[in-house]
Short mmCIF file of C-alpha atoms in Angstrom, two decimals:
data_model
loop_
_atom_site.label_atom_id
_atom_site.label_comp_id
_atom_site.label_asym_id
_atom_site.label_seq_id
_atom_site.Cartn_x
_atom_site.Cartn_y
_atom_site.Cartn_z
CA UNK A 120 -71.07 109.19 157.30
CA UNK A 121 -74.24 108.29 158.41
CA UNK A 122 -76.21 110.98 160.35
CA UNK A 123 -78.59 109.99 163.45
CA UNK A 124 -80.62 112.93 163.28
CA UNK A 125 -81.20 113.23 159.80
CA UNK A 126 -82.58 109.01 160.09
CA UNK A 127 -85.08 110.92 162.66
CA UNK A 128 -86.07 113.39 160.60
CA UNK A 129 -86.72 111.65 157.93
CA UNK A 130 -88.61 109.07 160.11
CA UNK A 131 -90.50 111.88 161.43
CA UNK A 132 -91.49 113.58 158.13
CA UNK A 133 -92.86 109.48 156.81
CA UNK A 134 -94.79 109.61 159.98
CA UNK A 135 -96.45 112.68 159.77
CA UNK A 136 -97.29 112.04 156.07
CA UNK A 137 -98.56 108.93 156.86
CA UNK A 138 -101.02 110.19 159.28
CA UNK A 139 -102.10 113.08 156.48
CA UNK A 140 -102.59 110.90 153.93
CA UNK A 141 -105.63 109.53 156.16
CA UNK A 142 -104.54 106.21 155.91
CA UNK A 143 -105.15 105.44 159.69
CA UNK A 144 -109.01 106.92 158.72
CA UNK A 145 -109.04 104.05 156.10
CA UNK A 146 -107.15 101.65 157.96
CA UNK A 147 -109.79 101.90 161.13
CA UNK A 148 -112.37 101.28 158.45
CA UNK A 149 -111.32 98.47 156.53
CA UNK A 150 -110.30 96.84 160.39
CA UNK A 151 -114.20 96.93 160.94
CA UNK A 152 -115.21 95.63 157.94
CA UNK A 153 -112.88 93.20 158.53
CA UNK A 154 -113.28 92.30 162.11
CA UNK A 155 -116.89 92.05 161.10
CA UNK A 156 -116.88 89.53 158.72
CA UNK A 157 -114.47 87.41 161.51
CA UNK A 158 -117.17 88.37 163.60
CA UNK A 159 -120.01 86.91 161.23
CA UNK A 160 -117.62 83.43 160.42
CA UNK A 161 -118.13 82.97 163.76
CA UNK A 162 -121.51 83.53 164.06
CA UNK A 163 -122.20 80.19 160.88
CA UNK A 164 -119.39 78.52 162.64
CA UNK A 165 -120.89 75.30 164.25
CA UNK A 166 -118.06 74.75 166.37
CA UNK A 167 -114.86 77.04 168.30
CA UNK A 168 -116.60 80.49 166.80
CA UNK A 169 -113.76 82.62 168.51
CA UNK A 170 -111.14 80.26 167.05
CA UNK A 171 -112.75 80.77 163.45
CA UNK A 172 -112.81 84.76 164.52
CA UNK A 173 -109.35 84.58 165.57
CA UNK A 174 -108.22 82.92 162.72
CA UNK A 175 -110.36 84.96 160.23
CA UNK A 176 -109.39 87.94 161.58
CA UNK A 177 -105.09 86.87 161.55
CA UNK A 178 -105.61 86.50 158.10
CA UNK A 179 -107.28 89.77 157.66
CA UNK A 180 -104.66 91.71 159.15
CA UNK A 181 -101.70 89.93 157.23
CA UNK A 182 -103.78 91.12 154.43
CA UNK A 183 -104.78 94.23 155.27
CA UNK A 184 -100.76 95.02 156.69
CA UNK A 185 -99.42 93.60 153.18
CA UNK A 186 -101.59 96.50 151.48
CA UNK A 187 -100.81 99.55 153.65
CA UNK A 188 -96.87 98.53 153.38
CA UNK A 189 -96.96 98.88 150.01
CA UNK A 190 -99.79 101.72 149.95
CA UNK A 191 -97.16 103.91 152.06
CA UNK A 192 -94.02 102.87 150.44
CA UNK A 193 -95.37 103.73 147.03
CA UNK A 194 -96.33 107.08 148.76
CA UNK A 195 -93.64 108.12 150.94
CA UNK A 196 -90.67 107.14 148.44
CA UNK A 197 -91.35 106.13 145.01
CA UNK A 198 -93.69 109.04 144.21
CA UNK A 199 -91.27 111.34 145.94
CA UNK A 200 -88.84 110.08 143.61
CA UNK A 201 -91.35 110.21 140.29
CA UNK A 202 -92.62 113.89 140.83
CA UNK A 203 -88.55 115.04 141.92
CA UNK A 204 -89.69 116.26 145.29
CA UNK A 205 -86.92 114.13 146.67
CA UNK A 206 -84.34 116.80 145.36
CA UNK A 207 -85.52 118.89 148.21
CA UNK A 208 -84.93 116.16 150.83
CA UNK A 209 -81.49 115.41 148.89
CA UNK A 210 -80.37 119.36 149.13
CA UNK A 211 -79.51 119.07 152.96
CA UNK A 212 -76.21 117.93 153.69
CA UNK A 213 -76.94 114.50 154.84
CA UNK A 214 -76.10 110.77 153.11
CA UNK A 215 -78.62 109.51 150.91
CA UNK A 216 -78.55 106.55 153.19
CA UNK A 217 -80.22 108.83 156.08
CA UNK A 218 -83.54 109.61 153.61
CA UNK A 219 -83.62 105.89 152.69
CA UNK A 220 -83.32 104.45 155.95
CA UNK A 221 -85.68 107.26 157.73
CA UNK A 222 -88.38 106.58 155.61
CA UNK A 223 -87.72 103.36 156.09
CA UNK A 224 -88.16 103.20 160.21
CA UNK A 225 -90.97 105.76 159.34
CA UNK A 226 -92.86 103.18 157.22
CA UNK A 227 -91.74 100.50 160.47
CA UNK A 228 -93.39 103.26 162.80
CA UNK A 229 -96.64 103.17 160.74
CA UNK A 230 -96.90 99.68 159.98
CA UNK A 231 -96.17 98.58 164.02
CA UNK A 232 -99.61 101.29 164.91
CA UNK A 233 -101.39 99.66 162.16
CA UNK A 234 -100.45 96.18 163.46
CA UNK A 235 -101.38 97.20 167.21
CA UNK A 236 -104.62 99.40 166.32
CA UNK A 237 -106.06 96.05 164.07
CA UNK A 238 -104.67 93.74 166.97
CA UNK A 239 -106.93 95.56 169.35
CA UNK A 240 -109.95 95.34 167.09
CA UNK A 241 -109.39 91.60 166.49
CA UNK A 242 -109.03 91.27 170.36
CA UNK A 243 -112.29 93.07 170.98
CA UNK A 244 -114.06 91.13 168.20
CA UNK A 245 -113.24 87.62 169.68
CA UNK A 246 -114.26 88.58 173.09
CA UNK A 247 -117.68 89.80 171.67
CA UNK A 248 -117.99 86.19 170.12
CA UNK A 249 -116.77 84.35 173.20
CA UNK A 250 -118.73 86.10 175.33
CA UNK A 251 -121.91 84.46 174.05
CA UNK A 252 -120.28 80.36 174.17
CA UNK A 253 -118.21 78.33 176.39
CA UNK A 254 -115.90 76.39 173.55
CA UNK A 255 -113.87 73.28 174.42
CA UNK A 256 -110.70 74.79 173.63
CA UNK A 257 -110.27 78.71 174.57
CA UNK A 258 -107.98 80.91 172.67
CA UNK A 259 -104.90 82.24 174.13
CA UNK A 260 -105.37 85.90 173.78
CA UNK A 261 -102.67 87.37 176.29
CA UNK A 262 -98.77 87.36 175.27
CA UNK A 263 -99.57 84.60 172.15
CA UNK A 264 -102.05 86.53 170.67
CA UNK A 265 -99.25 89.62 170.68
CA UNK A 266 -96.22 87.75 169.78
CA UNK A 267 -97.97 86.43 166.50
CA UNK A 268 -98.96 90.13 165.69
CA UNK A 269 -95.18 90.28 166.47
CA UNK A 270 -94.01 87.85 163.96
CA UNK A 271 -96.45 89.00 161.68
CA UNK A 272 -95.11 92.92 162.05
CA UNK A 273 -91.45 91.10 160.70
CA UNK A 274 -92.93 89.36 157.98
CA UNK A 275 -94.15 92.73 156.93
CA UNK A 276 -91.12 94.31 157.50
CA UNK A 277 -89.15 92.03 155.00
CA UNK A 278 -91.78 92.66 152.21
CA UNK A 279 -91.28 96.67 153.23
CA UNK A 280 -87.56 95.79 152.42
CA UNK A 281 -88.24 94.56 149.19
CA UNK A 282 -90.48 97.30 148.38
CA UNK A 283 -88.01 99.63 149.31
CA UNK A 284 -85.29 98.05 147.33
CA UNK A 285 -87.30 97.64 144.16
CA UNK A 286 -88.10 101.50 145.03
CA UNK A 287 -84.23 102.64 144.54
CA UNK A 288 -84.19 101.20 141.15
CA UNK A 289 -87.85 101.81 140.09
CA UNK A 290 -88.53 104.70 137.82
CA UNK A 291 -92.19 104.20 138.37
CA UNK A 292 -94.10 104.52 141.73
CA UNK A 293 -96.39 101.24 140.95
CA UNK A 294 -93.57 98.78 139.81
CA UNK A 295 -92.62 98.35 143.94
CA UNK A 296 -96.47 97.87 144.65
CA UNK A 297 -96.79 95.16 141.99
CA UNK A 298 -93.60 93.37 142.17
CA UNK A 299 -93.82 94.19 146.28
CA UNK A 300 -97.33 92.13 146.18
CA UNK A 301 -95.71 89.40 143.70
CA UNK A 302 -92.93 89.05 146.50
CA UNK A 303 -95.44 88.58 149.41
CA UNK A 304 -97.72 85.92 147.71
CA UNK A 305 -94.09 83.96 146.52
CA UNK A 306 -92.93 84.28 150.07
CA UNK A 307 -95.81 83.27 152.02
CA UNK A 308 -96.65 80.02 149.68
CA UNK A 309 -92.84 79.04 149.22
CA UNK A 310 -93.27 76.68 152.51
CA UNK A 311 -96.77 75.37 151.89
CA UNK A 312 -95.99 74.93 147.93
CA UNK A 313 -92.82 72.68 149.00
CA UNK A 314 -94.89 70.49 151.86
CA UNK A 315 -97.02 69.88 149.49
CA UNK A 316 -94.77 68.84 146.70
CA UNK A 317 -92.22 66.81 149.10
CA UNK A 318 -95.15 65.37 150.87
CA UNK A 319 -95.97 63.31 147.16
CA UNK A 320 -93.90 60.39 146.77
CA UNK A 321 -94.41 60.72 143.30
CA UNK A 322 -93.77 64.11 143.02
CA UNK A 323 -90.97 64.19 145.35
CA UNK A 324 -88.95 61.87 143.12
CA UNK A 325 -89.97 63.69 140.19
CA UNK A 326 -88.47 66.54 141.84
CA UNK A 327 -85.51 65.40 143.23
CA UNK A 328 -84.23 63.94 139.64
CA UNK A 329 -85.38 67.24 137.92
CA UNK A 330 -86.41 70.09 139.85
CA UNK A 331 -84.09 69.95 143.02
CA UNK A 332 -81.58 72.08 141.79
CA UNK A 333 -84.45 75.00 140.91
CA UNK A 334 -86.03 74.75 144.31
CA UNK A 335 -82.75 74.85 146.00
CA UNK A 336 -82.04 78.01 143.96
CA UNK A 337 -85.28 79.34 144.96
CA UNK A 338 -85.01 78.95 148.70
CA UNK A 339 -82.07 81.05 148.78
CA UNK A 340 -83.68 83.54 146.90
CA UNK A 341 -86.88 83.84 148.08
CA UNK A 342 -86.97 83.92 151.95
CA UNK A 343 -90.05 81.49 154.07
CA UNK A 344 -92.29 83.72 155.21
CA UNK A 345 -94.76 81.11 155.78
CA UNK A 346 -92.77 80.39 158.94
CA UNK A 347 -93.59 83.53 160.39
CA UNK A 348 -97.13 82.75 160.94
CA UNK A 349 -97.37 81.51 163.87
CA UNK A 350 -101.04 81.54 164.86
CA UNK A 351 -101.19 77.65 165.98
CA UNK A 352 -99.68 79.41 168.99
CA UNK A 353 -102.76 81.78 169.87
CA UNK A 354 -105.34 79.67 168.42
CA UNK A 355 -104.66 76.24 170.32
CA UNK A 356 -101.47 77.35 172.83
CA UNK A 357 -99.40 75.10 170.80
CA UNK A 358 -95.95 77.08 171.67
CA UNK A 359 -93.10 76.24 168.67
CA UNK A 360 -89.93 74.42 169.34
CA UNK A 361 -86.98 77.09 170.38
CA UNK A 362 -85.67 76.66 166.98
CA UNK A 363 -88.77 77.34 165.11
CA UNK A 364 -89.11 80.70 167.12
CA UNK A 365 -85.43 81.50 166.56
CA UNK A 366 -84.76 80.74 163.25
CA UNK A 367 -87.61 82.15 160.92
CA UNK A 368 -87.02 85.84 162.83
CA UNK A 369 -82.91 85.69 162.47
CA UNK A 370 -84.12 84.63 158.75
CA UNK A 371 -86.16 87.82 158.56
CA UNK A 372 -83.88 90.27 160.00
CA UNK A 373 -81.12 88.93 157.64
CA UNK A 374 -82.90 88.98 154.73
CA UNK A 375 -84.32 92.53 155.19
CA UNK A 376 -80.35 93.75 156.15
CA UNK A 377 -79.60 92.43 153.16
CA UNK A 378 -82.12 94.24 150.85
CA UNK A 379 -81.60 97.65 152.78
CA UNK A 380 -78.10 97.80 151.99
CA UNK A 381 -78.50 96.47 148.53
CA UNK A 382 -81.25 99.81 148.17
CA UNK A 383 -78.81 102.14 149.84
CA UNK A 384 -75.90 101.17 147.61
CA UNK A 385 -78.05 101.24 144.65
CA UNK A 386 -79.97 104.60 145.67
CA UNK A 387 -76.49 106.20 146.28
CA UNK A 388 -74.88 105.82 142.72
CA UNK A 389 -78.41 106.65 141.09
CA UNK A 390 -78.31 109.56 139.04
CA UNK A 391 -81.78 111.53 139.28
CA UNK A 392 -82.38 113.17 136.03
#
C-alpha cells in the first residue's frame, strides 16, 4: 500500500538535492543571460520591443525548463539507479511506488521554483524595455502572463513523465535525457508539423490516401504539446475558447497519469542486479 509519508520524504530528499546540486546557482544564471538577450531583441526591434521581449523570453524559459527537467531527472533517479544508491532508499519498508512518485513531486517542486524564479526575471526584463516606449498594443503581464507560465509548468510536467518512465526501464542515466529531449521536440512540433501539412491541398490529399492512418497512429501516441503554449494570451490578450483551455490541460494530466503508472508498474517488477 502506498505510504503518504514516505511520497514526502522522498519529495523532500529530491528537493534538497536539487538545491545542492547548485542548479538554482546555474539556473539564475542562464535566466540572465537569457532575459538579456530578450532584453537586447527588443532593443533592434523596430516595433512592440516588450512584445518581442516577452515572446523571446517565453521561449527561453520553455527551453531553459525542458533542460533542468531532464538535468534533475537524470540526477535524482537514473544515476541513483546506475551507481545502486537506490538500494538504500529501497531498504526502508515502503512501496517502490513511494520513491518513484516522491521524486517525482520533488522534481514538480523544483521545476514549479524554476518556472516562478525565470517568470519573475522575464517580468522584470519587459518592464525595463517598456519603460523606455509607449507601444500600440501593451502586454498583459498580470494573471495571463502567469497562467501561460502555468500551462507551460504542465507541458513540462508531461515530458518529466516521460523521463521518468524511460528512467524505470533505462539502465543508463543519459538514455532518459536523450530520448526525454527527442520526446519534447516530437511533442511540441506534432501540432505545427500537421497545420502545416493539412493546410496543403496537395499535401493533404497526399496524406489522406497514404499517410492518414500513420498520423492517426501518431496522435495517439505522441500527446500536442504545442497546445499548451499559450502565449497569444499574454502577448496580445487574445483569451482561448473554453475548450482550448480545457482540453490541452485534461490532455496533459492524462497523458502524464498514464506514463507514471506505466513507470511504477515497470519499476516494481524490475530486478536491480
Amino acid at each position: 500500500m502506498l505510504s503518504l509519508h514516505a511520497v514526502q520524504q522522498h519529495l523532500l530528499v529530491a528537493w534538497r538535492s536539487g538545491l545542492r546540486s547548485r542548479s538554482f546557482q546555474a539556473l539564475f544564471i542562464l535566466g540572465l543571460l537569457a532575459m538579456g538577450g530578450a532584453y537586447l531583441a527588443a532593443e533592434f526591434s523596430g516595433r512592440q520591443p516588450a512584445t518581442v521581449a516577452l515572446d523571446v523570453g517565453l521561449s527561453a524559459i520553455r527551453i531553459i525548463g525542458l533542460l533542468l527537467v531532464l538535468f534533475w531527472t537524470q540526477e535524482l533517479i537514473a544515476r541513483e539507479v546506475e551507481r545502486r544508491t537506490v538500494f538504500s532508499a529501497l531498504a526502508y519498508p515502503a512501496p517502490r511506488s513511494a520513491y518513484l512518485l516522491g521524486r517525482y513531486l520533488g522534481l514538480l517542486l523544483l521545476t514549479a521554483a524554476a518556472v516562478v524564479l525565470l517568470g519573475l526575471l522575464l517580468l522584470g526584463t519587459v518592464h525595463v524595455v517598456a519603460g523606455g516606449y509607449a507601444q500600440a498594443q501593451m502586454v498583459h503581464l498580470g494573471k495571463e502572463l502567469w497562467l501561460t507560465l502555468l500551462y507551460n509548468f504542465l507541458d513540462l510536467a508531461v515530458v518529466a513523465a516521460f523521463a521518468v518512465f524511460v528512467t524505470s526501464l533505462s539502465t543508463t542515466p543519459l538514455l532518459p535525457f536523450a530520448l526525454g529531449l527527442a520526446f519534447a521536440v516530437a511533442g511540441r512540433s506534432l501540432g505545427p508539423a500537421l497545420e502545416f501539412l493539412l493546410g496543403n491541398t496537395d499535401a493533404a490529399k497526399q496524406i489522406a490516401g497514404t499517410y492518414q492512418p500513420i498520423l492517426d497512429a501518431v496522435r495517439w501516441i505522441l500527446p500536442d504539446l504545442s497546445r499548451l503554449d499559450i502565449r497569444p494570451l499574454t502577448l496580445y490578450g487574445q483569451w482561448p475558447g473554453s475548450e482550448a483551455m480545457l482540453w490541452p490541460a485534461v490532455m496533459a494530466l492524462g497523458y502524464l497519469a498514464i506514463l507514471l503508472a506505466a513507470a511504477v508498474l515497470i519499476f516494481n517488477r524490475r530486478e536491480f542486479a
